[in-house]
CSV table of C-alpha atoms in Angstrom, one decimal:
chain,number,residue,atom,x,y,z
A,25,UNK,CA,-83.6,41.5,4.2
A,26,UNK,CA,-85.3,42.6,7.3
A,27,UNK,CA,-84.0,39.6,9.1
A,28,UNK,CA,-80.0,40.5,8.2
A,29,UNK,CA,-80.6,44.5,8.7
A,30,UNK,CA,-81.7,43.4,12.3
A,31,UNK,CA,-78.5,41.2,12.6
A,32,UNK,CA,-76.3,44.2,11.5
A,33,UNK,CA,-77.8,46.7,13.9
A,34,UNK,CA,-77.9,44.5,16.5
A,35,UNK,CA,-73.6,43.9,16.1
A,36,UNK,CA,-73.6,47.8,15.9
A,37,UNK,CA,-75.6,47.9,18.9
A,38,UNK,CA,-73.6,45.1,21.2
A,39,UNK,CA,-69.7,46.9,20.3
A,40,UNK,CA,-71.0,50.1,20.6
A,41,UNK,CA,-72.3,49.1,24.3
A,42,UNK,CA,-69.0,47.4,24.8
A,43,UNK,CA,-66.9,50.6,23.6
A,44,UNK,CA,-69.0,52.7,25.5
A,45,UNK,CA,-67.8,50.6,28.7
A,46,UNK,CA,-64.5,51.1,27.8
A,47,UNK,CA,-64.6,55.0,27.1
A,48,UNK,CA,-66.7,55.3,30.6
A,49,UNK,CA,-64.4,53.1,32.6
A,50,UNK,CA,-61.1,54.8,31.0
A,51,UNK,CA,-62.9,57.9,31.8
A,52,UNK,CA,-63.3,56.8,35.6
A,53,UNK,CA,-59.5,55.3,36.2
A,54,UNK,CA,-61.9,52.0,37.0
A,55,UNK,CA,-59.4,49.0,36.6
A,56,UNK,CA,-61.6,46.5,33.9
A,57,UNK,CA,-63.1,46.9,30.8
A,58,UNK,CA,-65.3,45.1,28.5
A,59,UNK,CA,-63.1,43.0,26.1
A,60,UNK,CA,-66.0,40.5,24.6
A,61,UNK,CA,-67.0,42.3,22.1
A,62,UNK,CA,-68.4,38.9,20.4
A,63,UNK,CA,-70.0,38.2,23.6
A,64,UNK,CA,-73.9,37.4,23.5
A,65,UNK,CA,-76.1,39.9,25.0
A,66,UNK,CA,-78.2,37.4,26.8
A,67,UNK,CA,-75.5,35.9,28.2
A,68,UNK,CA,-76.3,35.8,31.9
A,69,UNK,CA,-73.8,34.8,34.7
A,70,UNK,CA,-76.1,35.6,37.5
A,71,UNK,CA,-73.7,38.6,38.1
A,72,UNK,CA,-73.8,42.1,37.3
A,73,UNK,CA,-72.2,45.5,37.4
A,74,UNK,CA,-73.3,48.6,37.2
A,75,UNK,CA,-71.4,50.6,34.6
A,76,UNK,CA,-71.8,54.0,32.8
A,77,UNK,CA,-72.3,54.1,29.1
A,78,UNK,CA,-71.1,57.4,26.8
A,79,UNK,CA,-74.7,59.1,27.2
A,80,UNK,CA,-74.6,59.3,30.7
A,81,UNK,CA,-76.9,56.3,32.0
A,82,UNK,CA,-76.5,53.8,34.0
A,83,UNK,CA,-76.4,50.1,32.5
A,84,UNK,CA,-76.2,46.4,33.9
A,85,UNK,CA,-73.7,44.3,32.3
A,86,UNK,CA,-72.7,40.8,32.8
A,87,UNK,CA,-69.7,40.8,35.1
A,88,UNK,CA,-68.0,37.9,33.2
A,89,UNK,CA,-68.0,40.3,30.1
A,90,UNK,CA,-65.2,42.8,32.0
A,91,UNK,CA,-62.0,41.9,32.4
A,92,UNK,CA,-58.6,43.9,33.8
A,93,UNK,CA,-56.7,46.2,32.1
A,94,UNK,CA,-53.6,45.6,31.2
A,95,UNK,CA,-50.9,48.5,31.7
A,96,UNK,CA,-48.0,48.4,29.3
A,97,UNK,CA,-44.7,48.7,31.2
A,98,UNK,CA,-43.1,49.6,27.7
A,99,UNK,CA,-42.6,53.2,28.9
A,100,UNK,CA,-39.8,53.7,26.6
A,101,UNK,CA,-41.9,53.2,23.2
A,102,UNK,CA,-44.1,55.1,24.7
A,103,UNK,CA,-42.1,58.5,25.6
A,104,UNK,CA,-43.2,61.1,23.3
A,105,UNK,CA,-40.8,64.5,22.6
A,106,UNK,CA,-43.3,66.8,22.6
A,107,UNK,CA,-45.1,65.5,26.3
A,108,UNK,CA,-41.8,65.2,28.1
A,109,UNK,CA,-40.8,63.3,31.1
A,110,UNK,CA,-43.7,62.0,33.0
A,111,UNK,CA,-44.5,63.3,36.5
A,112,UNK,CA,-41.8,66.0,36.4
A,113,UNK,CA,-41.9,69.8,36.6
A,114,UNK,CA,-38.4,71.2,36.1
A,115,UNK,CA,-37.3,74.6,37.2
A,116,UNK,CA,-33.9,76.5,37.9
A,117,UNK,CA,-33.3,78.9,40.8
A,118,UNK,CA,-30.4,81.7,40.0
A,119,UNK,CA,-28.5,83.2,42.8
A,120,UNK,CA,-27.7,86.4,41.8
A,121,UNK,CA,-25.5,87.2,45.4
A,122,UNK,CA,-23.1,84.5,43.9
A,123,UNK,CA,-22.6,85.3,40.2
A,124,UNK,CA,-19.5,87.5,39.2
A,125,UNK,CA,-19.6,87.2,35.6
A,126,UNK,CA,-17.3,84.4,34.9
A,127,UNK,CA,-19.4,83.4,31.9
A,128,UNK,CA,-18.7,79.8,32.4
A,129,UNK,CA,-22.2,79.2,32.1
A,130,UNK,CA,-22.5,80.2,28.8
A,131,UNK,CA,-19.2,79.2,27.8
A,132,UNK,CA,-20.3,75.7,28.6
A,133,UNK,CA,-23.7,76.0,27.0
A,134,UNK,CA,-22.0,77.2,23.9
A,135,UNK,CA,-20.0,74.2,23.6
A,136,UNK,CA,-22.4,71.6,24.2
A,137,UNK,CA,-24.9,73.0,21.7
A,138,UNK,CA,-22.5,73.9,19.4
A,139,UNK,CA,-23.0,77.8,19.7
A,140,UNK,CA,-20.6,80.6,18.3
A,141,UNK,CA,-20.7,84.3,17.1
A,142,UNK,CA,-23.7,86.7,18.2
A,143,UNK,CA,-26.3,83.3,19.2
A,144,UNK,CA,-25.2,82.9,22.6
A,145,UNK,CA,-28.0,81.2,24.4
A,146,UNK,CA,-27.1,82.6,27.8
A,147,UNK,CA,-26.7,86.2,28.3
A,148,UNK,CA,-25.2,87.8,31.5
A,149,UNK,CA,-26.3,91.5,31.9
A,150,UNK,CA,-24.7,94.0,33.8
A,151,UNK,CA,-27.8,95.6,36.1
A,152,UNK,CA,-28.2,98.5,38.4
A,153,UNK,CA,-31.4,99.6,39.9
A,154,UNK,CA,-30.6,103.3,39.7
A,155,UNK,CA,-27.0,105.5,40.1
A,156,UNK,CA,-27.2,104.8,43.9
A,157,UNK,CA,-27.6,101.2,44.3
A,158,UNK,CA,-25.0,98.8,44.0
A,159,UNK,CA,-24.8,97.0,40.2
A,160,UNK,CA,-25.0,93.3,39.9
A,161,UNK,CA,-24.3,90.3,37.4
A,162,UNK,CA,-27.8,88.7,35.9
A,163,UNK,CA,-27.9,85.7,34.0
A,164,UNK,CA,-30.8,85.4,32.1
A,165,UNK,CA,-31.9,82.1,29.9
A,166,UNK,CA,-35.3,80.8,28.6
A,167,UNK,CA,-37.2,81.0,31.1
A,168,UNK,CA,-39.3,78.3,30.2
A,169,UNK,CA,-42.7,79.8,30.8
A,170,UNK,CA,-45.9,78.0,32.1
A,171,UNK,CA,-47.9,80.6,30.2
A,172,UNK,CA,-45.5,80.9,27.0
A,173,UNK,CA,-46.4,83.7,24.6
A,174,UNK,CA,-43.8,82.1,22.2
A,175,UNK,CA,-45.8,79.2,21.6
A,176,UNK,CA,-49.5,80.9,21.4
A,177,UNK,CA,-48.5,82.8,18.8
A,178,UNK,CA,-46.7,79.8,16.4
A,179,UNK,CA,-48.4,79.5,13.7
A,180,UNK,CA,-46.7,75.8,12.9
A,181,UNK,CA,-46.6,74.6,16.5
A,182,UNK,CA,-42.7,74.7,16.1
A,183,UNK,CA,-42.0,75.6,19.8
A,184,UNK,CA,-44.3,73.9,22.5
A,185,UNK,CA,-44.6,73.6,25.6
A,186,UNK,CA,-44.2,70.4,27.3
A,187,UNK,CA,-45.8,69.0,30.4
A,188,UNK,CA,-42.4,68.4,32.5
A,189,UNK,CA,-42.2,72.0,31.9
A,190,UNK,CA,-39.6,72.7,29.6
A,191,UNK,CA,-40.2,75.2,26.0
A,192,UNK,CA,-38.9,73.2,22.9
A,193,UNK,CA,-38.2,74.4,19.6
A,194,UNK,CA,-38.6,71.9,16.3
A,195,UNK,CA,-36.2,73.3,13.9
A,196,UNK,CA,-37.5,70.8,11.1
A,197,UNK,CA,-41.2,72.3,11.7
A,198,UNK,CA,-40.0,76.2,12.2
A,199,UNK,CA,-40.5,78.1,9.0
A,200,UNK,CA,-38.4,80.9,10.4
A,201,UNK,CA,-41.3,83.5,10.8
A,202,UNK,CA,-39.9,85.0,13.9
A,203,UNK,CA,-43.3,85.7,15.6
A,204,UNK,CA,-42.1,83.8,18.7
A,205,UNK,CA,-39.2,86.3,18.9
A,206,UNK,CA,-41.4,89.4,18.9
A,207,UNK,CA,-43.7,87.8,21.7
A,208,UNK,CA,-40.9,86.9,23.9
A,209,UNK,CA,-40.9,89.3,26.8
A,210,UNK,CA,-37.1,88.1,27.5
A,211,UNK,CA,-35.5,88.8,24.2
A,212,UNK,CA,-33.3,85.7,24.9
A,213,UNK,CA,-34.3,83.8,21.4
A,214,UNK,CA,-31.7,84.2,18.5
A,215,UNK,CA,-32.1,83.7,14.9
A,216,UNK,CA,-30.5,82.0,12.1
A,217,UNK,CA,-30.0,84.4,9.7
A,218,UNK,CA,-27.0,82.4,7.6
A,219,UNK,CA,-26.0,79.0,7.6
A,220,UNK,CA,-24.8,79.1,11.4
A,221,UNK,CA,-21.1,78.5,11.8
A,222,UNK,CA,-20.9,76.3,14.4
A,223,UNK,CA,-16.8,76.0,14.3
A,224,UNK,CA,-14.6,72.8,14.4
A,225,UNK,CA,-16.5,71.0,17.1
A,226,UNK,CA,-19.4,70.7,14.8
A,227,UNK,CA,-17.5,69.9,11.4
A,228,UNK,CA,-15.4,67.3,13.5
A,229,UNK,CA,-18.6,65.4,14.4
A,230,UNK,CA,-20.0,62.2,12.4
A,231,UNK,CA,-23.5,63.4,11.9
A,232,UNK,CA,-24.3,60.7,9.5
A,233,UNK,CA,-26.4,58.7,11.9
A,234,UNK,CA,-27.9,61.6,13.7
A,235,UNK,CA,-31.5,62.4,13.9
A,236,UNK,CA,-32.2,66.2,15.2
A,237,UNK,CA,-34.4,66.3,18.2
A,238,UNK,CA,-36.3,69.3,19.8
A,239,UNK,CA,-34.6,67.8,22.8
A,240,UNK,CA,-30.8,68.5,21.7
A,241,UNK,CA,-30.9,71.9,20.4
A,242,UNK,CA,-27.7,73.4,18.1
A,243,UNK,CA,-27.2,69.9,17.1
A,244,UNK,CA,-27.5,71.2,14.4
A,245,UNK,CA,-28.9,74.6,14.3
A,246,UNK,CA,-30.7,75.7,10.8
A,247,UNK,CA,-30.2,78.4,8.6
A,248,UNK,CA,-33.7,80.7,8.8
A,249,UNK,CA,-34.9,78.9,12.0
A,250,UNK,CA,-35.0,80.1,15.9
A,251,UNK,CA,-33.0,78.8,18.5
A,252,UNK,CA,-32.9,79.1,22.4
A,253,UNK,CA,-31.8,77.6,25.9
A,254,UNK,CA,-33.7,74.1,25.9
A,255,UNK,CA,-32.9,73.4,29.5
A,256,UNK,CA,-30.6,70.6,28.5
A,257,UNK,CA,-33.3,67.6,28.4
A,258,UNK,CA,-30.7,65.3,26.2
A,259,UNK,CA,-28.6,65.7,29.8
A,260,UNK,CA,-31.3,65.3,32.1
A,261,UNK,CA,-32.5,62.3,30.7
A,262,UNK,CA,-29.1,61.0,32.0
A,263,UNK,CA,-29.8,62.1,34.9
A,264,UNK,CA,-27.2,65.2,34.4
A,265,UNK,CA,-27.7,68.6,35.2
A,266,UNK,CA,-27.8,71.2,32.4
A,267,UNK,CA,-24.1,72.1,31.6
A,268,UNK,CA,-24.6,76.0,32.7
A,269,UNK,CA,-25.6,74.3,36.2
A,270,UNK,CA,-22.1,72.3,36.3
A,271,UNK,CA,-19.5,74.6,35.0
A,272,UNK,CA,-20.4,77.8,36.9
A,273,UNK,CA,-17.5,77.9,39.5
A,274,UNK,CA,-19.9,79.5,42.0
A,275,UNK,CA,-22.6,77.3,42.4
A,276,UNK,CA,-25.0,80.3,41.4
A,277,UNK,CA,-27.3,77.8,38.9
A,278,UNK,CA,-30.1,75.3,41.0
A,279,UNK,CA,-31.9,73.0,39.0
A,280,UNK,CA,-34.2,70.4,40.2
A,281,UNK,CA,-37.8,69.0,40.2
A,282,UNK,CA,-40.8,71.5,41.5
A,283,UNK,CA,-43.1,68.7,42.4
A,284,UNK,CA,-40.1,67.0,44.6
A,285,UNK,CA,-39.4,70.7,45.8
A,286,UNK,CA,-35.8,69.7,45.6
A,287,UNK,CA,-32.8,71.7,43.5
A,288,UNK,CA,-29.2,71.7,43.6
A,289,UNK,CA,-26.3,73.2,42.1
A,290,UNK,CA,-24.0,69.9,42.4
A,291,UNK,CA,-22.6,70.8,45.4
A,292,UNK,CA,-25.3,71.0,47.7
A,293,UNK,CA,-29.5,70.0,47.3
A,294,UNK,CA,-31.9,73.0,48.9
A,295,UNK,CA,-35.8,72.6,49.4
A,296,UNK,CA,-37.1,74.8,47.0
A,297,UNK,CA,-40.2,76.7,48.5
A,298,UNK,CA,-38.0,77.3,51.7
A,299,UNK,CA,-34.5,78.5,49.4
A,300,UNK,CA,-37.4,80.8,47.7
A,301,UNK,CA,-39.3,81.7,51.3
A,302,UNK,CA,-36.2,82.4,53.0
A,303,UNK,CA,-34.3,84.4,50.2
A,304,UNK,CA,-37.1,86.2,48.7
A,305,UNK,CA,-37.2,84.5,45.3
A,306,UNK,CA,-39.1,86.5,42.4
A,307,UNK,CA,-39.5,85.5,39.0
A,308,UNK,CA,-38.2,87.8,36.2
A,309,UNK,CA,-41.2,90.5,35.2
A,310,UNK,CA,-43.7,88.2,36.8
A,311,UNK,CA,-46.1,91.0,36.6
A,312,UNK,CA,-46.2,89.8,32.3
A,313,UNK,CA,-48.3,86.9,33.8
A,314,UNK,CA,-45.9,84.5,31.6
A,315,UNK,CA,-45.7,82.8,34.9
A,316,UNK,CA,-41.8,81.5,34.5
A,317,UNK,CA,-39.9,78.7,35.4
A,318,UNK,CA,-36.9,80.6,36.5
A,319,UNK,CA,-36.4,82.0,39.6
A,320,UNK,CA,-34.0,84.6,41.0
A,321,UNK,CA,-32.6,85.3,44.5
A,322,UNK,CA,-32.2,88.7,45.2
A,323,UNK,CA,-28.2,89.9,45.0
A,324,UNK,CA,-28.2,90.6,48.8
A,325,UNK,CA,-25.1,89.8,50.8
A,326,UNK,CA,-23.1,89.3,48.2
A,327,UNK,CA,-20.3,86.5,48.5
A,328,UNK,CA,-18.0,87.9,45.2
A,329,UNK,CA,-17.0,91.5,44.2
A,330,UNK,CA,-18.6,92.9,41.4
A,331,UNK,CA,-15.7,94.6,39.5
A,332,UNK,CA,-13.9,90.9,39.6
A,333,UNK,CA,-16.6,90.5,36.6
A,334,UNK,CA,-15.7,93.5,34.6
A,335,UNK,CA,-12.6,92.0,32.6
A,336,UNK,CA,-15.1,89.7,31.1
A,337,UNK,CA,-17.6,91.9,30.2
A,338,UNK,CA,-17.9,93.3,26.6
A,339,UNK,CA,-21.1,96.0,26.0
A,340,UNK,CA,-23.2,94.8,23.3
A,341,UNK,CA,-21.1,91.6,22.5
A,342,UNK,CA,-22.9,88.8,23.9
A,343,UNK,CA,-20.4,86.0,23.2
A,344,UNK,CA,-16.9,85.7,22.3
A,345,UNK,CA,-16.3,86.2,18.5
A,346,UNK,CA,-14.5,83.0,16.4
A,347,UNK,CA,-10.9,83.7,15.8
């Protein structure tokens, strides 16, 4: 019995040691791991390597027990919707000097996310700092904050922040508590109080083989859940710009990757840092500490006439009602 216990413990120690190698090596990014778990501890090739085990101790192992890590090249299978696109940080810049309330952004968003009724995800506000200053139009989307209060308060992890900067909603998980709506200082989220009227576009679609995903919000929307702008990850994955960007006739919206320091509105590509510096870019209610991923350029040196947008403006009505 004593000999059997000794052998069992010996195997445990042997595997524990090798697993310790794996943990330590992975943690330090070294390109080799111990893989020969059945190697005898007394094996000696005459070549030793020093490694750190999980206890932080430096130990010596035979170099023949260490083999290179083979990294998988099959990235598609490893793609995680809740993690997002690796090595990306998506941002948007809104140039208020160009906006004339054409509402093409809102129409495109509604069309591609099947939004109708009162639940527009892009709002365009009539803004005026004081009676002595000129009014301007201000489109507001989800700010995709880096410190999103909506994510913090969600009790079921239905709304989540990805590494690529997007804040998305899993409507299959949402329980409709609306804590996220109360927490969002931008009041951009909408709630589906009844079965969403997604119009003829949705009715005509063949959804029999469609699997709902947080990467295409609104397809479909669900009663009793929250919706909002998602930055169109379904388009980004196809190397396309979000629908509001491509639809705007005045190039108001720029979209891009902060890590690449580049944004584009489809007509021109600009260096993000230089654009924000040259035009005094700022973030909406930045003092709240939410760290939005949407930047605004102030409405100076206007390129459009504010009054042109009044014909499309209906106070207290965020989106055209379906007929």
